[in-house]
PDB file of C-alpha atoms in Angstrom:
ATOM      1  CA  LEU A   1      -4.187   5.283  -2.107  1.00 87.00           C
ATOM      2  CA  LYS A   2      -4.374   2.175   0.078  1.00 89.00           C
ATOM      3  CA  VAL A   3      -4.058  -1.176  -1.665  1.00 89.00           C
ATOM      4  CA  ILE A   4      -4.457  -4.601  -0.105  1.00 90.00           C
ATOM      5  CA  VAL A   5      -2.859  -7.460  -2.037  1.00 91.00           C
ATOM      6  CA  GLU A   6      -2.209 -11.154  -1.346  1.00 92.00           C
ATOM      7  CA  ASP A   7       1.631 -10.937  -1.621  1.00 91.00           C
ATOM      8  CA  MET A   8       4.508  -8.922  -3.065  1.00 92.00           C
ATOM      9  CA  GLU A   9       4.140 -10.478  -6.473  1.00 95.00           C
ATOM     10  CA  ALA A  10       0.506  -9.238  -6.533  1.00 95.00           C
ATOM     11  CA  PHE A  11       1.702  -5.797  -5.517  1.00 93.00           C
ATOM     12  CA  ARG A  12       4.308  -5.787  -8.281  1.00 94.00           C
ATOM     13  CA  GLU A  13       1.659  -6.803 -10.861  1.00 95.00           C
ATOM     14  CA  PHE A  14      -0.617  -3.991  -9.583  1.00 94.00           C
ATOM     15  CA  MET A  15       2.180  -1.426  -9.834  1.00 92.00           C
ATOM     16  CA  VAL A  16       3.398  -2.498 -13.259  1.00 91.00           C
ATOM     17  CA  ASN A  17       0.191  -3.304 -14.989  1.00 92.00           C
ATOM     18  CA  LYS A  18      -2.326  -0.960 -13.392  1.00 91.00           C
ATOM     19  CA  LEU A  19      -1.048   2.097 -11.500  1.00 91.00           C
ATOM     20  CA  THR A  20       2.002   3.031 -13.630  1.00 87.00           C
ATOM     21  CA  SER A  21      -0.039   2.694 -16.806  1.00 89.00           C
ATOM     22  CA  ILE A  22      -2.260   5.553 -15.813  1.00 91.00           C
ATOM     23  CA  ASN A  23      -1.392   8.838 -17.536  1.00 90.00           C
ATOM     24  CA  HIS A  24      -0.118  11.765 -15.385  1.00 90.00           C
ATOM     25  CA  ILE A  25       1.440   9.521 -12.640  1.00 87.00           C
ATOM     26  CA  GLY A  26       5.088  10.511 -12.641  1.00 86.00           C
ATOM     27  CA  SER A  27       6.278   8.655  -9.599  1.00 88.00           C
ATOM     28  CA  THR A  28       5.139   6.364  -6.735  1.00 89.00           C
ATOM     29  CA  HIS A  29       6.147   5.802  -3.175  1.00 89.00           C
ATOM     30  CA  SER A  30       5.340   2.570  -1.235  1.00 90.00           C
ATOM     31  CA  MET A  31       5.137   1.753   2.449  1.00 88.00           C
ATOM     32  CA  PHE A  32       4.391  -1.764   3.822  1.00 85.00           C
ATOM     33  CA  VAL A  33       2.884  -2.959   7.072  1.00 82.00           C
ATOM     34  CA  ILE A  34       4.567  -6.192   8.105  1.00 82.00           C
ATOM     35  CA  ASN A  35       2.682  -6.735  11.334  1.00 83.00           C
ATOM     36  CA  GLU A  36       0.233  -4.645  13.392  1.00 79.00           C
ATOM     37  CA  VAL A  37       1.586  -4.176  16.908  1.00 82.00           C
ATOM     38  CA  LYS A  38      -1.163  -2.009  18.452  1.00 81.00           C
ATOM     39  CA  HIS A  39      -4.440  -0.647  17.109  1.00 81.00           C
ATOM     40  CA  THR A  40      -6.332   1.615  19.448  1.00 84.00           C
ATOM     41  CA  THR A  41      -7.732   5.152  19.560  1.00 84.00           C
ATOM     42  CA  ALA A  42      -8.372   5.211  23.310  1.00 86.00           C
ATOM     43  CA  ILE A  43      -6.432   7.626  25.483  1.00 85.00           C
ATOM     44  CA  THR A  44      -5.904   6.817  29.189  1.00 85.00           C
ATOM     45  CA  ILE A  45      -6.994   9.771  31.372  1.00 86.00           C
TER      46      ILE A  45
END
């Protein structure tokens, strides 16, 4: 599940009020992108 939120407070609100209130979700794991360094799919040949 990818979620885009305005800030960490919005993320916390999403986790507490939306995601963890769904039945059958036993645990969650979060990863954050601080800054995108490089975004390309090209391979130099």
